[in-house]
mmCIF file of C-alpha atoms and ligand atoms in Angstrom:
data_model
loop_
_atom_site.group_PDB
_atom_site.id
_atom_site.type_symbol
_atom_site.label_atom_id
_atom_site.label_comp_id
_atom_site.label_asym_id
_atom_site.label_seq_id
_atom_site.Cartn_x
_atom_site.Cartn_y
_atom_site.Cartn_z
ATOM 1 C CA MET R 449 -23.064 -187.362 -52.129
ATOM 2 C CA LEU R 450 -20.270 -186.338 -54.405
ATOM 3 C CA HIS R 451 -18.930 -189.230 -56.483
ATOM 4 C CA PRO R 452 -15.411 -190.178 -55.208
ATOM 5 C CA ASP R 453 -13.952 -189.773 -58.703
ATOM 6 C CA LEU R 454 -14.991 -186.119 -58.631
ATOM 7 C CA TYR R 455 -13.415 -185.387 -55.268
ATOM 8 C CA ARG R 456 -10.159 -183.460 -55.327
ATOM 9 C CA PRO R 457 -8.403 -183.205 -52.003
ATOM 10 C CA GLU R 458 -6.487 -179.999 -52.772
ATOM 11 C CA ALA R 459 -8.377 -176.772 -52.119
ATOM 12 C CA ILE R 460 -9.755 -175.485 -55.389
ATOM 13 C CA GLU R 461 -9.313 -171.786 -55.967
ATOM 14 C CA PRO R 462 -10.928 -169.994 -58.898
ATOM 15 C CA ASP R 463 -8.294 -169.263 -61.531
ATOM 16 C CA PRO R 464 -8.018 -165.477 -61.828
ATOM 17 C CA VAL R 465 -7.154 -165.740 -65.530
ATOM 18 C CA THR R 466 -9.254 -168.576 -66.893
ATOM 19 C CA GLY R 467 -11.974 -168.639 -64.230
ATOM 20 C CA PRO R 468 -15.188 -166.592 -64.223
ATOM 21 C CA ARG R 469 -14.862 -162.910 -63.342
ATOM 22 C CA PRO R 470 -17.551 -160.374 -62.467
ATOM 23 C CA ALA R 471 -18.596 -158.029 -65.264
ATOM 24 C CA ALA R 472 -16.237 -155.095 -65.803
ATOM 25 C CA LEU R 473 -18.672 -152.613 -64.252
ATOM 26 C CA VAL R 474 -19.139 -154.781 -61.188
ATOM 27 C CA ARG R 475 -15.397 -155.272 -60.658
ATOM 28 C CA GLU R 476 -15.085 -151.546 -59.993
ATOM 29 C CA ILE R 477 -17.499 -151.664 -57.059
ATOM 30 C CA GLU R 478 -16.281 -152.497 -53.573
ATOM 31 C CA PRO R 479 -18.531 -154.980 -51.698
ATOM 32 C CA TYR R 480 -20.873 -153.187 -49.288
ATOM 33 C CA GLN R 481 -19.410 -153.408 -45.789
ATOM 34 C CA ALA R 482 -22.547 -154.402 -43.952
ATOM 35 C CA VAL R 483 -21.937 -153.543 -40.326
ATOM 36 C CA SER R 484 -24.973 -154.758 -38.462
ATOM 37 C CA SER R 485 -25.179 -154.731 -34.713
ATOM 38 C CA LEU R 486 -27.518 -157.752 -34.745
ATOM 39 C CA GLY R 487 -24.768 -160.293 -33.974
ATOM 40 C CA GLN R 488 -23.456 -158.245 -31.061
ATOM 41 C CA ILE R 489 -26.960 -157.808 -29.697
ATOM 42 C CA ALA R 490 -27.658 -161.553 -29.775
ATOM 43 C CA ALA R 491 -24.347 -162.251 -28.026
ATOM 44 C CA ARG R 492 -25.156 -159.972 -25.095
ATOM 45 C CA ALA R 493 -28.646 -160.968 -24.110
ATOM 46 C CA GLU R 494 -28.268 -159.763 -20.499
ATOM 47 C CA GLN R 495 -28.370 -156.079 -21.480
ATOM 48 C CA VAL R 496 -31.454 -154.327 -22.898
ATOM 49 C CA PRO R 497 -30.087 -153.222 -26.272
ATOM 50 C CA HIS R 498 -30.908 -150.074 -28.199
ATOM 51 C CA LYS R 499 -30.468 -150.813 -31.898
ATOM 52 C CA LEU R 500 -30.301 -147.280 -33.270
ATOM 53 C CA ASP R 501 -27.891 -147.736 -36.167
ATOM 54 C CA TRP R 502 -30.132 -148.394 -39.180
ATOM 55 C CA ASN R 503 -33.174 -146.189 -38.539
ATOM 56 C CA GLU R 504 -35.444 -149.163 -38.070
ATOM 57 C CA ALA R 505 -38.467 -148.762 -35.828
ATOM 58 C CA THR R 506 -37.525 -149.518 -32.224
ATOM 59 C CA VAL R 507 -40.754 -151.408 -31.518
ATOM 60 C CA PRO R 508 -42.404 -154.440 -33.126
ATOM 61 C CA PRO R 509 -45.079 -153.758 -35.759
ATOM 62 C CA SER R 510 -48.791 -153.364 -35.027
ATOM 63 C CA PRO R 511 -50.260 -156.456 -33.269
ATOM 64 C CA LYS R 512 -52.692 -156.589 -36.199
ATOM 65 C CA VAL R 513 -49.762 -157.310 -38.512
ATOM 66 C CA MET R 514 -48.615 -160.170 -36.296
ATOM 67 C CA ALA R 515 -52.181 -161.531 -36.144
ATOM 68 C CA ALA R 516 -52.676 -161.294 -39.910
ATOM 69 C CA ILE R 517 -49.445 -163.195 -40.589
ATOM 70 C CA ALA R 518 -50.220 -165.862 -37.960
ATOM 71 C CA ASP R 519 -53.716 -166.265 -39.346
ATOM 72 C CA PHE R 520 -52.377 -166.538 -42.879
ATOM 73 C CA LEU R 521 -49.904 -169.241 -41.877
ATOM 74 C CA ASN R 522 -52.740 -171.332 -40.465
ATOM 75 C CA HIS R 523 -54.040 -171.971 -43.946
ATOM 76 C CA ALA R 524 -52.664 -174.871 -45.938
ATOM 77 C CA HIS R 525 -51.080 -174.045 -49.304
ATOM 78 C CA HIS R 526 -50.263 -170.500 -48.384
ATOM 79 C CA LEU R 527 -46.527 -171.069 -48.544
ATOM 80 C CA ASN R 528 -46.181 -173.646 -51.296
ATOM 81 C CA TRP R 529 -47.822 -171.347 -53.822
ATOM 82 C CA TYR R 530 -46.156 -168.324 -55.365
ATOM 83 C CA PRO R 531 -47.154 -164.920 -53.974
ATOM 84 C CA VAL R 532 -49.820 -162.729 -55.577
ATOM 85 C CA LEU R 533 -48.262 -161.570 -58.838
ATOM 86 C CA ASN R 534 -47.168 -157.939 -58.788
ATOM 87 C CA SER R 535 -48.754 -157.689 -55.316
ATOM 88 C CA ALA R 536 -52.028 -156.783 -57.013
ATOM 89 C CA ASN R 537 -53.876 -157.218 -53.698
ATOM 90 C CA LEU R 538 -51.689 -154.693 -51.907
ATOM 91 C CA ILE R 539 -51.793 -152.293 -54.855
ATOM 92 C CA GLU R 540 -55.576 -152.274 -54.646
ATOM 93 C CA ARG R 541 -55.306 -151.201 -50.990
ATOM 94 C CA LEU R 542 -52.584 -148.636 -51.689
ATOM 95 C CA SER R 543 -54.661 -147.184 -54.493
ATOM 96 C CA ALA R 544 -57.653 -146.731 -52.176
ATOM 97 C CA PHE R 545 -55.453 -145.351 -49.406
ATOM 98 C CA TRP R 546 -53.738 -142.712 -51.568
ATOM 99 C CA GLN R 547 -56.589 -142.188 -54.036
ATOM 100 C CA ILE R 548 -54.139 -142.844 -56.862
ATOM 101 C CA ASP R 549 -54.713 -145.014 -59.956
ATOM 102 C CA PRO R 550 -53.464 -148.610 -59.343
ATOM 103 C CA ALA R 551 -51.589 -148.474 -62.668
ATOM 104 C CA ARG R 552 -49.190 -146.021 -61.011
ATOM 105 C CA PHE R 553 -47.825 -148.470 -58.411
ATOM 106 C CA LEU R 554 -44.986 -150.955 -58.501
ATOM 107 C CA VAL R 555 -44.607 -152.930 -55.250
ATOM 108 C CA THR R 556 -41.049 -154.125 -54.656
ATOM 109 C CA ASN R 557 -38.869 -156.144 -52.299
ATOM 110 C CA GLY R 558 -38.150 -153.137 -50.073
ATOM 111 C CA SER R 559 -37.924 -149.719 -51.674
ATOM 112 C CA ASP R 560 -34.276 -150.573 -52.358
ATOM 113 C CA ALA R 561 -35.519 -152.910 -55.089
ATOM 114 C CA ALA R 562 -37.573 -150.059 -56.565
ATOM 115 C CA LEU R 563 -34.408 -147.932 -56.740
ATOM 116 C CA ASP R 564 -32.479 -150.838 -58.254
ATOM 117 C CA THR R 565 -35.207 -151.467 -60.833
ATOM 118 C CA LEU R 566 -35.263 -147.766 -61.750
ATOM 119 C CA CYS R 567 -31.509 -147.848 -62.359
ATOM 120 C CA THR R 568 -31.775 -151.017 -64.459
ATOM 121 C CA THR R 569 -34.634 -149.536 -66.456
ATOM 122 C CA TYR R 570 -33.231 -146.097 -67.147
ATOM 123 C CA LEU R 571 -29.439 -146.102 -66.842
ATOM 124 C CA GLY R 572 -26.707 -147.193 -69.175
ATOM 125 C CA PRO R 573 -22.941 -146.734 -69.158
ATOM 126 C CA LYS R 574 -21.842 -143.078 -68.919
ATOM 127 C CA ASP R 575 -25.324 -141.749 -68.174
ATOM 128 C CA ARG R 576 -25.123 -139.028 -65.568
ATOM 129 C CA VAL R 577 -26.995 -139.196 -62.281
ATOM 130 C CA VAL R 578 -27.211 -136.062 -60.161
ATOM 131 C CA VAL R 579 -27.664 -136.679 -56.437
ATOM 132 C CA ALA R 580 -28.068 -134.217 -53.598
ATOM 133 C CA ALA R 581 -25.218 -135.231 -51.259
ATOM 134 C CA PRO R 582 -24.583 -136.514 -48.691
ATOM 135 C CA THR R 583 -27.157 -139.183 -49.413
ATOM 136 C CA TYR R 584 -28.264 -142.802 -49.071
ATOM 137 C CA GLN R 585 -25.274 -144.918 -50.072
ATOM 138 C CA HIS R 586 -27.163 -147.927 -51.437
ATOM 139 C CA PHE R 587 -28.686 -145.967 -54.276
ATOM 140 C CA LEU R 588 -25.204 -145.062 -55.493
ATOM 141 C CA VAL R 589 -24.291 -148.768 -55.746
ATOM 142 C CA PHE R 590 -27.330 -149.475 -57.945
ATOM 143 C CA ALA R 591 -26.471 -146.570 -60.257
ATOM 144 C CA LYS R 592 -22.792 -147.522 -60.454
ATOM 145 C CA THR R 593 -23.698 -151.106 -61.343
ATOM 146 C CA ARG R 594 -25.216 -149.737 -64.548
ATOM 147 C CA GLY R 595 -22.000 -147.891 -65.334
ATOM 148 C CA ALA R 596 -23.587 -144.519 -64.686
ATOM 149 C CA GLN R 597 -21.548 -141.549 -63.647
ATOM 150 C CA ILE R 598 -22.560 -140.101 -60.278
ATOM 151 C CA VAL R 599 -22.457 -136.324 -59.919
ATOM 152 C CA GLU R 600 -22.742 -135.483 -56.225
ATOM 153 C CA HIS R 601 -23.902 -131.987 -55.423
ATOM 154 C CA TYR R 602 -22.870 -130.759 -51.971
ATOM 155 C CA GLY R 603 -24.390 -127.475 -50.796
ATOM 156 C CA PRO R 604 -22.579 -125.131 -48.399
ATOM 157 C CA ASP R 605 -24.601 -126.347 -45.381
ATOM 158 C CA PRO R 606 -25.393 -130.099 -45.203
ATOM 159 C CA PHE R 607 -28.492 -129.385 -43.112
ATOM 160 C CA GLN R 608 -30.067 -127.008 -45.660
ATOM 161 C CA ASN R 609 -31.026 -127.988 -49.149
ATOM 162 C CA ASP R 610 -29.278 -125.967 -51.822
ATOM 163 C CA MET R 611 -31.824 -125.708 -54.635
ATOM 164 C CA GLU R 612 -29.949 -123.023 -56.531
ATOM 165 C CA GLY R 613 -26.755 -125.068 -56.665
ATOM 166 C CA LEU R 614 -28.616 -128.296 -57.373
ATOM 167 C CA LEU R 615 -30.519 -126.730 -60.290
ATOM 168 C CA ALA R 616 -27.289 -125.273 -61.680
ATOM 169 C CA THR R 617 -25.728 -128.760 -61.532
ATOM 170 C CA VAL R 618 -28.768 -130.216 -63.286
ATOM 171 C CA HIS R 619 -28.584 -127.600 -66.064
ATOM 172 C CA ARG R 620 -24.863 -128.192 -66.506
ATOM 173 C CA GLU R 621 -24.932 -132.014 -66.456
ATOM 174 C CA ARG R 622 -28.197 -132.740 -68.299
ATOM 175 C CA PRO R 623 -28.566 -135.965 -66.281
ATOM 176 C CA GLN R 624 -30.584 -139.040 -67.139
ATOM 177 C CA MET R 625 -31.608 -139.336 -63.490
ATOM 178 C CA ILE R 626 -31.886 -137.128 -60.393
ATOM 179 C CA TYR R 627 -32.085 -138.569 -56.876
ATOM 180 C CA VAL R 628 -33.130 -136.704 -53.758
ATOM 181 C CA VAL R 629 -34.219 -138.120 -50.411
ATOM 182 C CA SER R 630 -36.862 -136.186 -48.488
ATOM 183 C CA PRO R 631 -36.427 -136.080 -45.557
ATOM 184 C CA ASN R 632 -32.825 -136.912 -46.373
ATOM 185 C CA ASN R 633 -30.827 -139.657 -44.712
ATOM 186 C CA PRO R 634 -28.586 -138.712 -42.915
ATOM 187 C CA THR R 635 -29.204 -134.934 -42.759
ATOM 188 C CA GLY R 636 -33.007 -134.597 -42.555
ATOM 189 C CA THR R 637 -33.068 -132.002 -45.344
ATOM 190 C CA GLU R 638 -36.436 -131.752 -47.083
ATOM 191 C CA TYR R 639 -37.578 -130.783 -50.568
ATOM 192 C CA THR R 640 -40.936 -129.036 -50.822
ATOM 193 C CA PRO R 641 -43.315 -130.049 -53.627
ATOM 194 C CA ALA R 642 -42.503 -126.712 -55.321
ATOM 195 C CA GLN R 643 -38.799 -127.582 -55.245
ATOM 196 C CA VAL R 644 -39.438 -131.090 -56.586
ATOM 197 C CA ALA R 645 -41.563 -129.516 -59.329
ATOM 198 C CA ALA R 646 -38.641 -127.233 -60.223
ATOM 199 C CA LEU R 647 -36.389 -130.289 -60.614
ATOM 200 C CA CYS R 648 -38.941 -132.067 -62.820
ATOM 201 C CA GLU R 649 -39.199 -128.993 -65.027
ATOM 202 C CA ALA R 650 -35.460 -128.361 -65.174
ATOM 203 C CA ALA R 651 -34.822 -131.840 -66.545
ATOM 204 C CA PRO R 652 -37.724 -133.228 -68.582
ATOM 205 C CA GLN R 653 -35.294 -135.827 -70.003
ATOM 206 C CA ALA R 654 -34.503 -137.144 -66.515
ATOM 207 C CA VAL R 655 -36.265 -139.514 -64.177
ATOM 208 C CA VAL R 656 -36.604 -137.520 -60.966
ATOM 209 C CA ILE R 657 -36.650 -139.834 -57.946
ATOM 210 C CA VAL R 658 -37.849 -138.576 -54.581
ATOM 211 C CA ASP R 659 -37.072 -141.200 -51.947
ATOM 212 C CA GLU R 660 -39.675 -140.767 -49.202
ATOM 213 C CA ALA R 661 -38.520 -143.564 -46.876
ATOM 214 C CA TYR R 662 -39.157 -141.314 -43.841
ATOM 215 C CA SER R 663 -42.204 -139.447 -45.090
ATOM 216 C CA GLU R 664 -44.608 -140.918 -42.507
ATOM 217 C CA PHE R 665 -42.588 -139.126 -39.830
ATOM 218 C CA SER R 666 -42.583 -135.740 -41.588
ATOM 219 C CA GLY R 667 -46.180 -135.998 -42.806
ATOM 220 C CA ARG R 668 -45.146 -134.354 -46.076
ATOM 221 C CA SER R 669 -44.966 -135.856 -49.562
ATOM 222 C CA SER R 670 -44.599 -135.038 -53.236
ATOM 223 C CA LEU R 671 -47.126 -137.693 -54.294
ATOM 224 C CA SER R 672 -49.679 -135.093 -55.391
ATOM 225 C CA LEU R 673 -47.211 -133.864 -58.053
ATOM 226 C CA LEU R 674 -47.558 -137.149 -59.924
ATOM 227 C CA HIS R 675 -50.598 -135.725 -61.652
ATOM 228 C CA THR R 676 -48.483 -132.910 -63.090
ATOM 229 C CA TYR R 677 -45.094 -134.469 -63.875
ATOM 230 C CA SER R 678 -44.734 -137.687 -65.841
ATOM 231 C CA ASN R 679 -40.978 -137.871 -65.121
ATOM 232 C CA LEU R 680 -41.433 -137.995 -61.335
ATOM 233 C CA VAL R 681 -41.061 -141.204 -59.303
ATOM 234 C CA VAL R 682 -41.773 -141.320 -55.564
ATOM 235 C CA THR R 683 -40.515 -144.304 -53.555
ATOM 236 C CA ARG R 684 -41.959 -145.321 -50.184
ATOM 237 C CA THR R 685 -41.318 -148.146 -47.752
ATOM 238 C CA PHE R 686 -42.869 -150.178 -44.960
ATOM 239 C CA SER R 687 -39.398 -150.587 -43.405
ATOM 240 C CA LYS R 688 -39.286 -147.501 -41.206
ATOM 241 C CA ALA R 689 -42.443 -146.042 -39.622
ATOM 242 C CA TYR R 690 -44.478 -149.238 -40.189
ATOM 243 C CA ALA R 691 -41.750 -151.305 -38.490
ATOM 244 C CA LEU R 692 -41.542 -154.004 -41.178
ATOM 245 C CA ALA R 693 -37.864 -153.782 -42.194
ATOM 246 C CA GLY R 694 -37.412 -157.542 -41.818
ATOM 247 C CA LEU R 695 -40.240 -158.382 -44.231
ATOM 248 C CA ARG R 696 -38.754 -156.306 -47.097
ATOM 249 C CA ILE R 697 -41.536 -154.419 -48.820
ATOM 250 C CA GLY R 698 -41.807 -150.986 -50.414
ATOM 251 C CA TYR R 699 -43.109 -149.389 -53.590
ATOM 252 C CA ALA R 700 -42.664 -146.836 -56.327
ATOM 253 C CA VAL R 701 -45.411 -144.504 -57.537
ATOM 254 C CA ALA R 702 -45.058 -143.010 -61.014
ATOM 255 C CA HIS R 703 -46.741 -142.404 -64.345
ATOM 256 C CA PRO R 704 -48.269 -145.663 -65.707
ATOM 257 C CA THR R 705 -45.778 -145.583 -68.595
ATOM 258 C CA VAL R 706 -42.878 -145.488 -66.147
ATOM 259 C CA VAL R 707 -44.414 -148.415 -64.237
ATOM 260 C CA LYS R 708 -44.806 -150.358 -67.494
ATOM 261 C CA ASP R 709 -41.206 -149.653 -68.425
ATOM 262 C CA MET R 710 -40.031 -150.874 -65.022
ATOM 263 C CA GLN R 711 -42.114 -154.020 -65.495
ATOM 264 C CA ARG R 712 -39.984 -154.885 -68.521
ATOM 265 C CA VAL R 713 -37.252 -155.991 -66.113
ATOM 266 C CA PHE R 714 -39.219 -156.494 -62.890
ATOM 267 C CA ASN R 715 -39.880 -160.023 -61.619
ATOM 268 C CA PRO R 716 -43.606 -160.051 -60.689
ATOM 269 C CA LYS R 717 -43.121 -162.724 -58.018
ATOM 270 C CA SER R 718 -40.154 -161.149 -56.248
ATOM 271 C CA VAL R 719 -42.148 -159.829 -53.291
ATOM 272 C CA ASN R 720 -42.811 -162.589 -50.776
ATOM 273 C CA ILE R 721 -46.305 -163.392 -49.633
ATOM 274 C CA LEU R 722 -45.775 -162.715 -45.912
ATOM 275 C CA ALA R 723 -44.612 -159.225 -46.817
ATOM 276 C CA GLN R 724 -47.772 -158.668 -48.851
ATOM 277 C CA VAL R 725 -49.973 -159.857 -45.983
ATOM 278 C CA GLY R 726 -48.039 -157.844 -43.399
ATOM 279 C CA ALA R 727 -48.070 -154.644 -45.452
ATOM 280 C CA MET R 728 -51.841 -154.795 -46.006
ATOM 281 C CA ALA R 729 -52.459 -155.209 -42.289
ATOM 282 C CA ALA R 730 -49.996 -152.424 -41.467
ATOM 283 C CA LEU R 731 -51.679 -150.033 -43.891
ATOM 284 C CA ASP R 732 -55.016 -150.824 -42.256
ATOM 285 C CA ASP R 733 -53.782 -149.829 -38.802
ATOM 286 C CA GLN R 734 -53.210 -146.101 -39.183
ATOM 287 C CA GLU R 735 -53.894 -145.579 -35.484
ATOM 288 C CA TRP R 736 -50.826 -147.650 -34.586
ATOM 289 C CA LEU R 737 -48.764 -145.630 -37.071
ATOM 290 C CA ALA R 738 -49.964 -142.289 -35.689
ATOM 291 C CA ASN R 739 -49.110 -143.385 -32.135
ATOM 292 C CA TYR R 740 -45.610 -144.427 -33.082
ATOM 293 C CA VAL R 741 -44.975 -141.213 -35.016
ATOM 294 C CA ARG R 742 -46.156 -139.232 -31.964
ATOM 295 C CA GLU R 743 -43.780 -141.159 -29.684
ATOM 296 C CA VAL R 744 -40.882 -140.379 -32.012
ATOM 297 C CA ASP R 745 -41.867 -136.689 -32.097
ATOM 298 C CA ASP R 746 -41.964 -136.519 -28.299
ATOM 299 C CA SER R 747 -38.589 -138.250 -28.153
ATOM 300 C CA LYS R 748 -37.079 -135.654 -30.461
ATOM 301 C CA ALA R 749 -38.199 -132.990 -27.967
ATOM 302 C CA LEU R 750 -36.298 -134.921 -25.265
ATOM 303 C CA TRP R 751 -33.220 -134.893 -27.492
ATOM 304 C CA ALA R 752 -33.531 -131.135 -28.007
ATOM 305 C CA GLU R 753 -33.724 -130.540 -24.242
ATOM 306 C CA TRP R 754 -30.725 -132.789 -23.692
ATOM 307 C CA GLY R 755 -28.731 -130.918 -26.340
ATOM 308 C CA SER R 756 -29.367 -127.509 -24.827
ATOM 309 C CA ARG R 757 -28.679 -128.800 -21.314
ATOM 310 C CA ARG R 758 -25.400 -130.388 -22.406
ATOM 311 C CA LYS R 759 -24.554 -127.503 -24.780
ATOM 312 C CA LEU R 760 -24.044 -129.963 -27.631
ATOM 313 C CA THR R 761 -25.325 -129.667 -31.181
ATOM 314 C CA VAL R 762 -28.295 -131.973 -31.679
ATOM 315 C CA GLN R 763 -29.554 -131.607 -35.228
ATOM 316 C CA LEU R 764 -33.192 -132.697 -35.152
ATOM 317 C CA THR R 765 -34.713 -134.022 -38.380
ATOM 318 C CA PRO R 766 -38.280 -134.500 -39.609
ATOM 319 C CA ALA R 767 -37.450 -138.253 -39.725
ATOM 320 C CA ASN R 768 -36.841 -140.813 -36.951
ATOM 321 C CA PHE R 769 -33.221 -139.940 -36.324
ATOM 322 C CA VAL R 770 -31.109 -137.117 -34.962
ATOM 323 C CA MET R 771 -27.538 -136.099 -35.716
ATOM 324 C CA VAL R 772 -25.457 -135.400 -32.652
ATOM 325 C CA HIS R 773 -22.127 -133.583 -32.799
ATOM 326 C CA LEU R 774 -19.615 -135.231 -30.488
ATOM 327 C CA SER R 775 -15.939 -134.519 -30.132
ATOM 328 C CA ARG R 776 -14.036 -137.807 -30.223
ATOM 329 C CA ALA R 777 -17.060 -139.360 -31.949
ATOM 330 C CA PRO R 778 -15.466 -142.752 -32.773
ATOM 331 C CA TRP R 779 -14.520 -143.288 -29.117
ATOM 332 C CA VAL R 780 -17.912 -142.285 -27.813
ATOM 333 C CA VAL R 781 -19.525 -144.644 -30.329
ATOM 334 C CA GLN R 782 -17.328 -147.470 -29.053
ATOM 335 C CA GLU R 783 -18.208 -146.679 -25.457
ATOM 336 C CA LEU R 784 -21.912 -146.594 -26.380
ATOM 337 C CA ASN R 785 -21.522 -150.007 -28.014
ATOM 338 C CA ARG R 786 -20.179 -151.346 -24.757
ATOM 339 C CA ALA R 787 -23.244 -149.888 -23.049
ATOM 340 C CA GLY R 788 -25.551 -151.663 -25.523
ATOM 341 C CA VAL R 789 -26.398 -148.591 -27.630
ATOM 342 C CA TYR R 790 -25.703 -149.154 -31.313
ATOM 343 C CA VAL R 791 -25.479 -146.001 -33.431
ATOM 344 C CA ARG R 792 -24.057 -144.945 -36.782
ATOM 345 C CA ASP R 793 -20.872 -142.945 -36.846
ATOM 346 C CA ARG R 794 -21.143 -140.509 -39.763
ATOM 347 C CA SER R 795 -18.248 -138.360 -38.600
ATOM 348 C CA HIS R 796 -15.963 -139.419 -41.458
ATOM 349 C CA ILE R 797 -18.392 -138.265 -44.182
ATOM 350 C CA GLU R 798 -17.555 -135.121 -46.110
ATOM 351 C CA HIS R 799 -19.334 -132.135 -44.495
ATOM 352 C CA LEU R 800 -20.544 -134.225 -41.524
ATOM 353 C CA SER R 801 -17.372 -134.246 -39.481
ATOM 354 C CA GLY R 802 -18.081 -135.130 -35.843
ATOM 355 C CA PHE R 803 -21.710 -136.179 -36.363
ATOM 356 C CA VAL R 804 -23.176 -139.424 -35.073
ATOM 357 C CA ARG R 805 -26.610 -140.585 -36.178
ATOM 358 C CA PHE R 806 -29.021 -141.945 -33.559
ATOM 359 C CA SER R 807 -32.335 -143.499 -34.581
ATOM 360 C CA VAL R 808 -35.118 -142.189 -32.366
ATOM 361 C CA GLY R 809 -37.647 -144.505 -30.729
ATOM 362 C CA THR R 810 -40.169 -144.191 -27.931
ATOM 363 C CA ARG R 811 -39.950 -141.737 -25.026
ATOM 364 C CA ALA R 812 -39.090 -144.436 -22.473
ATOM 365 C CA GLN R 813 -36.335 -145.771 -24.730
ATOM 366 C CA THR R 814 -34.980 -142.275 -25.323
ATOM 367 C CA VAL R 815 -34.769 -141.511 -21.601
ATOM 368 C CA ASP R 816 -32.687 -144.667 -21.175
ATOM 369 C CA VAL R 817 -30.507 -143.919 -24.230
ATOM 370 C CA LEU R 818 -29.767 -140.402 -22.954
ATOM 371 C CA GLU R 819 -28.766 -141.791 -19.557
ATOM 372 C CA ARG R 820 -26.363 -144.219 -21.169
ATOM 373 C CA LEU R 821 -25.018 -141.440 -23.407
ATOM 374 C CA ASP R 822 -24.446 -139.228 -20.352
ATOM 375 C CA ARG R 823 -22.480 -142.047 -18.753
ATOM 376 C CA ALA R 824 -20.438 -142.622 -21.929
ATOM 377 C CA LEU R 825 -19.572 -138.913 -22.084
ATOM 378 C CA ALA R 826 -18.680 -138.853 -18.384
ATOM 379 C CA TYR R 827 -16.210 -141.644 -19.129
ATOM 380 C CA PHE R 828 -14.392 -139.170 -21.379
ATOM 381 C CA GLY R 829 -14.638 -136.398 -18.812
ATOM 382 C CA GLY R 830 -17.531 -134.751 -20.701
HETATM 383 C C1 PLP A 1356 -33.971 -147.062 -45.000
HETATM 384 C C2 PLP A 1356 -33.999 -146.398 -46.314
HETATM 385 C C3 PLP A 1356 -34.631 -146.997 -47.392
HETATM 386 C C4 PLP A 1356 -35.407 -148.248 -47.137
HETATM 387 O O1 PLP A 1356 -35.052 -149.299 -47.873
HETATM 388 P P1 PLP A 1356 -36.010 -150.574 -47.875
HETATM 389 O O2 PLP A 1356 -35.420 -151.357 -48.971
HETATM 390 O O3 PLP A 1356 -37.381 -150.095 -48.181
HETATM 391 O O4 PLP A 1356 -35.916 -151.222 -46.541
HETATM 392 C C5 PLP A 1356 -34.675 -146.354 -48.608
HETATM 393 N N1 PLP A 1356 -34.114 -145.136 -48.752
HETATM 394 C C6 PLP A 1356 -33.525 -144.520 -47.709
HETATM 395 C C7 PLP A 1356 -32.989 -143.162 -47.887
HETATM 396 C C8 PLP A 1356 -33.434 -145.142 -46.478
HETATM 397 O O5 PLP A 1356 -32.815 -144.534 -45.467
#
């Protein structure tokens, strides 16, 4: 209870002059407009929803994950104690799984936290960061928070990587950091290990980040290059193909010196214990993962058929989403919302005019989504 003497009836507003203000760098950043469909979905329980807006898995995780977490919760003390420091237990499993030295891993609160920690560790005001655009927006916020200057490189075709142009930008800017996503969100563009190697060599002064959030779907990775390039960092996540977005767990793999440098600012108890338990169980069930990846692959074939039947551009990607070109995209998206299909309108992004991103789930879900999309298009006379 607040003491009555301390209670002031008038509303207290922070004083813009004498009150606390965010740091100068932070004041320049607009708050992230988190548009999640979760609230809408909960409000309309009668309709089977398709949450396809954030590239999450469309199914719950492996039953073994659920069992491991339930089992864990049956033990006293498991929640009142802090989690395993630095997720050493999970790192041991990751090290065996990838056959990579445990000293090369940093497990983080989602791979977002790995990106954030990399920016805190390596960036200062005015440092230049070259990114292959269009790209994952959250990374840009982390870099801007450090006062870094973002140099976005757009190639002529958003669905092809433009190595020549990207390398020219790197040579011109001499950045402190380079960020590519492979396969890229939202375009699906990939960077081969040879292309990643070229980036590492072009900028030995730079930390070269390859964000592999969707790598389980493509089956390709630059992890093997870690033995050749000490300036390379690969980030991975359990949020997408492993279906654990709600637990928040991911990791960075890099040279042990890079990991040590990140640990200067990293809080070793920031990853919660249920995430550690869930991730270990998920990693152990590769059969579940392979099945889900196969479902998503089959669904992409359904999308391709639909596109050629409807004579619409469906840009398939090696990840779990497709980009669909729709005239009157914002209206179609609204109509889809009404039909319980939640997607991400990317049509306002430079070079992506007219494109809407759909996460891809199982075959049965995709059949239903395509039916609802057909109905939404019919509504507009399509
Ligand atoms: C979804 C996504 C992530 C995942 O972030 P988490 O924090 O691991 O959930 C990272 N990078 C990209 C490009 C993504 O699309």
